[in-house]
Amino acid sequence: MKKLFTLLLTVSLYFSAFSQGHYTGSSFNPGDYFAPHPGLIIPVWYGFANMDYHNAAGNKSDQLINPAPGNPTSLKIAQNVKTHSFILMAIYGGKGKILGANWGMMAIPMLNSPTANIALDYYSSQTGSGTYVFTNKSIGFGDMYVQPVWLSWAKGKFSYAVNYGFWAPTGRYKPHDLDNGGHGYWSHNIRVAGRVEPADKVTVSLATTVELNSWQHDTDFKEGSHLTVDLGGTYLLSKRGDQVGIFSHYTSQISDDKGTNGGFVSDRIAGVGGFVSYWITPMKVGLMGRITQNFGAKNRFAGTAVQAGVNILIPSH
């Protein structure tokens, strides 16, 4: 069971769909914190997100309270932001062991419309009172995620993993610009994860991710760090590797923003969702769909995100 589960690396992402910082909880399926079997995996995905702004009280609001120096006390904003993303990934499972662990690497370039997070950045950077409407419909390259450290160890029914990845500011960024496709800063993700198989065909995983952000290009602003806890489980439907699963996450800001620009308000968000995967050609071509619903958001955009895509697996013999 574990071999079938591990071979299907079902990374399904909607990074930056509604969060501050780069990493969004529930971006990975429960088994995707653990290194894949040797070979190359090429997932191709489309994602759609429908988000509304939630204020410090956790309610949907058209008022963005922004106490940053030089900015207005509040802004009237367009509450709803819809985003589209196209994601092409390159995932490699290496042969042999590193420190006794299975290992891999991944790279994820993004092609997307400006996300709700970028909308929030745009709103919070305004320096005049009035109404601001985010109506950009352009599509361009976003920031790129690279995970050069992806190690996992297995012992009996237990597995453990350590991941390090970074977000490079490859997306277009210009201060206060509506056409931005990226955030204009580097982010570093440090993750530890564990997994157990409590019953036949069933696995449960828990992962903790800390995201550390650099200073934003050409502005006096540094996004605070965030801590995300992801919890999920899967059930194997067949010997060919088809499966269903559920996942959840909780994200909270754990350090203050720095500088003289930006929102300067702490944020948090939680979410639940599920996925289903099906192999068209066992262990070669597979389909997947997933949906995530967020709740408990404060000082963030939150809502529903849907993804669908194809996974192409080229095993290493």
XYZ file of C-alpha atoms in Angstrom:
317
model
C 0.000 0.000 0.000
C 2.752 2.438 0.865
C 4.480 1.987 -2.501
C 1.314 2.829 -4.407
C 0.640 5.787 -2.152
C 4.111 7.235 -2.468
C 4.322 6.838 -6.232
C 1.316 9.091 -6.736
C 2.740 12.460 -5.781
C -0.374 14.564 -5.977
C 0.849 18.083 -5.470
C -2.055 20.446 -6.098
C -1.358 24.081 -5.414
C -3.100 27.388 -5.154
C -0.154 29.238 -3.566
C -0.849 32.906 -2.838
C -4.522 32.479 -3.649
C -5.595 34.260 -0.494
C -2.765 34.443 2.009
C -0.196 36.983 3.108
C 3.242 35.633 2.450
C 3.643 32.913 -0.172
C 2.719 29.594 1.433
C -0.940 28.688 1.784
C -2.055 25.841 4.046
C -3.523 22.746 2.359
C -1.451 23.467 -0.745
C -0.179 19.883 -0.667
C -2.131 16.666 -0.345
C -1.424 14.652 2.840
C 1.177 12.363 1.240
C 3.085 15.042 -0.632
C 5.386 16.067 2.201
C 7.305 12.822 1.663
C 9.839 12.239 -1.114
C 8.552 10.368 -4.197
C 9.948 7.146 -5.596
C 12.739 7.554 -8.199
C 11.528 9.149 -11.417
C 10.179 12.342 -12.926
C 6.671 13.635 -12.267
C 5.154 16.450 -14.352
C 1.855 17.771 -12.941
C -0.116 20.308 -14.994
C -2.843 22.156 -13.103
C -5.515 24.827 -13.375
C -6.787 26.574 -10.268
C -9.664 28.963 -9.581
C -10.249 30.869 -6.354
C -13.196 33.035 -5.286
C -12.200 35.191 -2.315
C -13.700 37.878 -0.074
C -11.877 40.150 2.361
C -12.385 39.411 6.080
C -11.562 42.075 8.660
C -9.995 41.798 12.133
C -13.352 40.663 13.547
C -13.490 37.818 11.018
C -16.403 39.303 9.071
C -16.679 40.011 5.346
C -16.049 43.705 4.893
C -15.503 46.420 2.305
C -13.436 48.419 4.790
C -9.707 47.742 4.997
C -8.385 49.249 8.233
C -4.804 50.302 7.660
C -2.913 52.128 10.420
C 0.391 52.212 8.501
C 2.215 55.586 8.665
C 1.200 57.910 5.839
C -1.764 55.762 4.787
C -5.447 56.507 5.381
C -7.221 55.057 8.385
C -9.485 52.981 6.139
C -10.158 52.286 2.488
C -13.304 51.291 0.636
C -12.253 48.204 -1.364
C -13.764 45.781 -3.838
C -14.675 42.897 -1.553
C -14.632 40.021 -4.041
C -11.550 38.902 -5.995
C -11.563 35.959 -8.435
C -8.232 34.503 -9.532
C -6.985 32.003 -12.117
C -3.683 30.098 -12.030
C -1.922 27.720 -14.400
C 0.736 25.602 -12.740
C 3.393 23.444 -14.383
C 5.605 21.486 -12.001
C 8.790 19.464 -12.328
C 9.237 16.889 -9.544
C 12.186 14.527 -9.311
C 12.597 11.510 -7.072
C 16.275 10.615 -6.695
C 17.913 7.204 -6.639
C 19.749 5.911 -3.597
C 19.743 7.523 -0.146
C 20.906 10.777 1.444
C 21.516 10.447 5.192
C 19.539 7.222 4.991
C 16.524 9.034 3.539
C 14.650 8.938 0.271
C 15.097 12.271 -1.461
C 13.710 14.471 -4.186
C 13.486 18.014 -5.551
C 10.766 20.144 -7.109
C 10.366 23.378 -9.049
C 7.061 25.171 -9.618
C 6.814 28.122 -12.013
C 3.478 29.953 -11.886
C 1.368 31.592 -14.567
C -1.502 33.445 -12.962
C -3.771 36.429 -12.776
C -2.992 38.812 -9.903
C -4.060 37.002 -6.756
C -6.183 38.179 -3.870
C -3.024 38.609 -1.815
C -1.639 40.956 -4.456
C -4.959 42.795 -4.361
C -4.539 43.183 -0.608
C -0.981 44.448 -1.118
C -2.334 46.947 -3.673
C -5.070 48.192 -1.366
C -2.818 48.531 1.668
C -0.266 50.593 -0.275
C -2.740 53.331 -1.252
C -2.059 56.733 0.270
C -5.303 58.571 -0.440
C -8.835 58.141 0.815
C -11.614 56.917 -1.428
C -12.776 53.774 -3.177
C -10.333 51.363 -4.819
C -11.489 48.603 -7.147
C -9.166 45.771 -8.174
C -10.206 45.020 -11.773
C -6.990 43.676 -13.320
C -7.638 40.741 -15.676
C -4.094 40.242 -16.995
C -2.152 36.980 -16.726
C 1.612 36.794 -16.257
C 4.394 34.888 -14.521
C 4.171 34.685 -10.769
C 6.803 33.934 -8.166
C 8.535 30.548 -8.477
C 8.808 27.879 -5.791
C 11.921 25.663 -5.580
C 12.340 22.846 -3.041
C 15.971 21.600 -3.132
C 15.743 19.729 0.204
C 13.125 16.971 0.329
C 14.065 14.095 2.629
C 11.908 11.375 4.155
C 12.584 8.347 6.327
C 10.304 5.327 6.860
C 10.210 2.802 9.695
C 7.371 0.316 9.829
C 4.054 2.157 9.733
C 5.707 5.536 10.391
C 7.329 8.064 8.038
C 9.107 11.345 8.748
C 10.116 14.200 6.471
C 12.145 17.407 6.420
C 11.617 19.916 3.582
C 13.187 23.249 2.721
C 11.964 25.387 -0.149
C 12.086 29.007 -1.194
C 9.961 31.369 -3.238
C 11.977 33.450 -5.711
C 10.476 36.836 -6.739
C 10.281 35.986 -10.442
C 6.857 37.567 -10.888
C 6.581 41.166 -12.005
C 6.618 43.560 -9.057
C 6.503 47.354 -8.956
C 5.432 49.231 -5.808
C 1.750 50.233 -5.789
C 1.144 48.702 -9.243
C -2.083 46.983 -10.231
C -0.322 44.712 -12.765
C 1.896 42.890 -10.268
C 2.122 39.107 -10.650
C 4.483 38.540 -7.720
C 5.119 39.828 -4.218
C 8.564 41.338 -4.694
C 10.307 39.407 -1.920
C 11.892 36.049 -1.119
C 10.201 33.585 1.234
C 11.816 30.578 2.923
C 9.702 27.559 3.924
C 11.011 25.145 6.568
C 8.806 22.091 7.099
C 8.772 18.935 9.238
C 6.145 16.235 8.753
C 5.108 12.841 10.070
C 2.820 10.110 8.775
C 1.317 6.949 10.243
C -0.688 4.063 8.783
C -3.257 3.287 11.522
C -5.175 0.770 9.397
C -4.872 -1.002 6.073
C -5.314 1.455 3.171
C -5.460 4.434 5.560
C -2.749 7.040 6.289
C -2.775 10.145 8.482
C -0.188 12.941 8.194
C 0.733 16.071 10.147
C 3.056 18.824 8.876
C 4.298 22.097 10.356
C 5.654 24.880 8.122
C 7.417 28.084 9.137
C 7.683 30.789 6.474
C 10.312 33.534 6.804
C 10.143 36.533 4.463
C 12.759 39.002 3.207
C 12.388 42.748 2.700
C 10.209 43.687 -0.265
C 12.010 45.120 -3.293
C 11.998 48.930 -3.550
C 9.806 49.398 -0.470
C 10.388 49.758 3.231
C 8.339 46.696 4.155
C 8.957 43.182 5.441
C 6.087 40.716 5.834
C 5.945 38.983 9.214
C 6.628 35.253 9.582
C 3.826 32.692 9.518
C 3.299 29.268 11.090
C 1.059 26.737 9.324
C -0.128 23.358 10.638
C -1.511 20.906 8.033
C -3.439 17.767 9.024
C -4.907 15.230 6.600
C -5.651 11.635 5.746
C -6.028 9.378 2.700
C -7.825 6.172 1.816
C -6.552 3.886 -0.950
C -9.439 2.895 -3.220
C -7.702 0.261 -5.336
C -4.458 -1.610 -5.871
C -3.773 0.589 -8.916
C -3.328 3.584 -6.604
C -6.638 5.494 -6.888
C -7.402 7.328 -3.655
C -9.502 9.912 -1.835
C -8.483 12.148 1.019
C -9.306 15.032 3.311
C -7.074 17.818 4.589
C -7.154 20.852 6.861
C -4.875 23.675 7.921
C -4.436 26.548 10.332
C -2.140 29.521 9.618
C -1.210 32.322 11.987
C 1.205 35.244 11.817
C 3.893 34.772 14.478
C 5.980 37.946 14.063
C 5.188 41.583 13.307
C 5.574 43.281 9.950
C 8.518 45.680 9.697
C 9.104 48.942 7.868
C 6.900 51.936 7.083
C 4.699 50.460 4.323
C 2.037 47.766 4.350
C -0.893 46.692 6.462
C 0.748 46.156 9.868
C -2.047 43.921 11.086
C -1.640 40.299 12.134
C -3.639 37.710 10.232
C -4.836 34.133 10.504
C -6.871 31.625 8.513
C -8.087 28.018 8.630
C -9.484 25.674 6.009
C -10.725 22.190 5.164
C -10.980 20.317 1.893
C -10.813 17.058 0.024
C -9.359 15.456 -3.083
C -9.822 12.459 -5.349
C -7.282 10.910 -7.732
C -7.666 8.400 -10.537
C -5.039 6.720 -12.710
C -5.992 6.715 -16.391
C -2.900 4.600 -17.061
C -1.723 3.073 -13.767
C 1.428 4.772 -12.475
C 1.853 6.765 -15.707
C -1.016 9.236 -16.246
C -3.469 10.293 -13.569
C -6.246 12.819 -12.976
C -6.987 14.719 -9.811
C -9.475 17.218 -8.479
C -9.584 19.018 -5.151
C -11.558 21.714 -3.340
C -10.738 23.843 -0.292
C -13.076 25.971 1.831
C -11.616 28.519 4.225
C -12.994 29.875 7.493
C -11.847 31.787 10.571
C -10.009 34.357 8.451
C -8.865 37.662 9.953
C -7.239 40.460 7.940
C -7.139 38.205 4.867
C -8.999 37.266 1.744
C -10.679 33.885 2.147
C -13.161 31.738 0.277
C -13.259 28.691 -1.978
C -10.473 27.316 -4.167
C -10.854 24.562 -6.779
C -8.093 22.793 -8.728
C -8.036 20.134 -11.436
C -5.138 18.667 -13.337
C -3.114 15.837 -14.820
C -0.102 14.057 -13.308
C 2.404 12.457 -15.711
C 4.811 9.973 -14.140
C 8.024 8.820 -15.827
C 9.518 6.120 -13.573
C 13.268 5.686 -13.173
C 14.283 2.054 -13.799
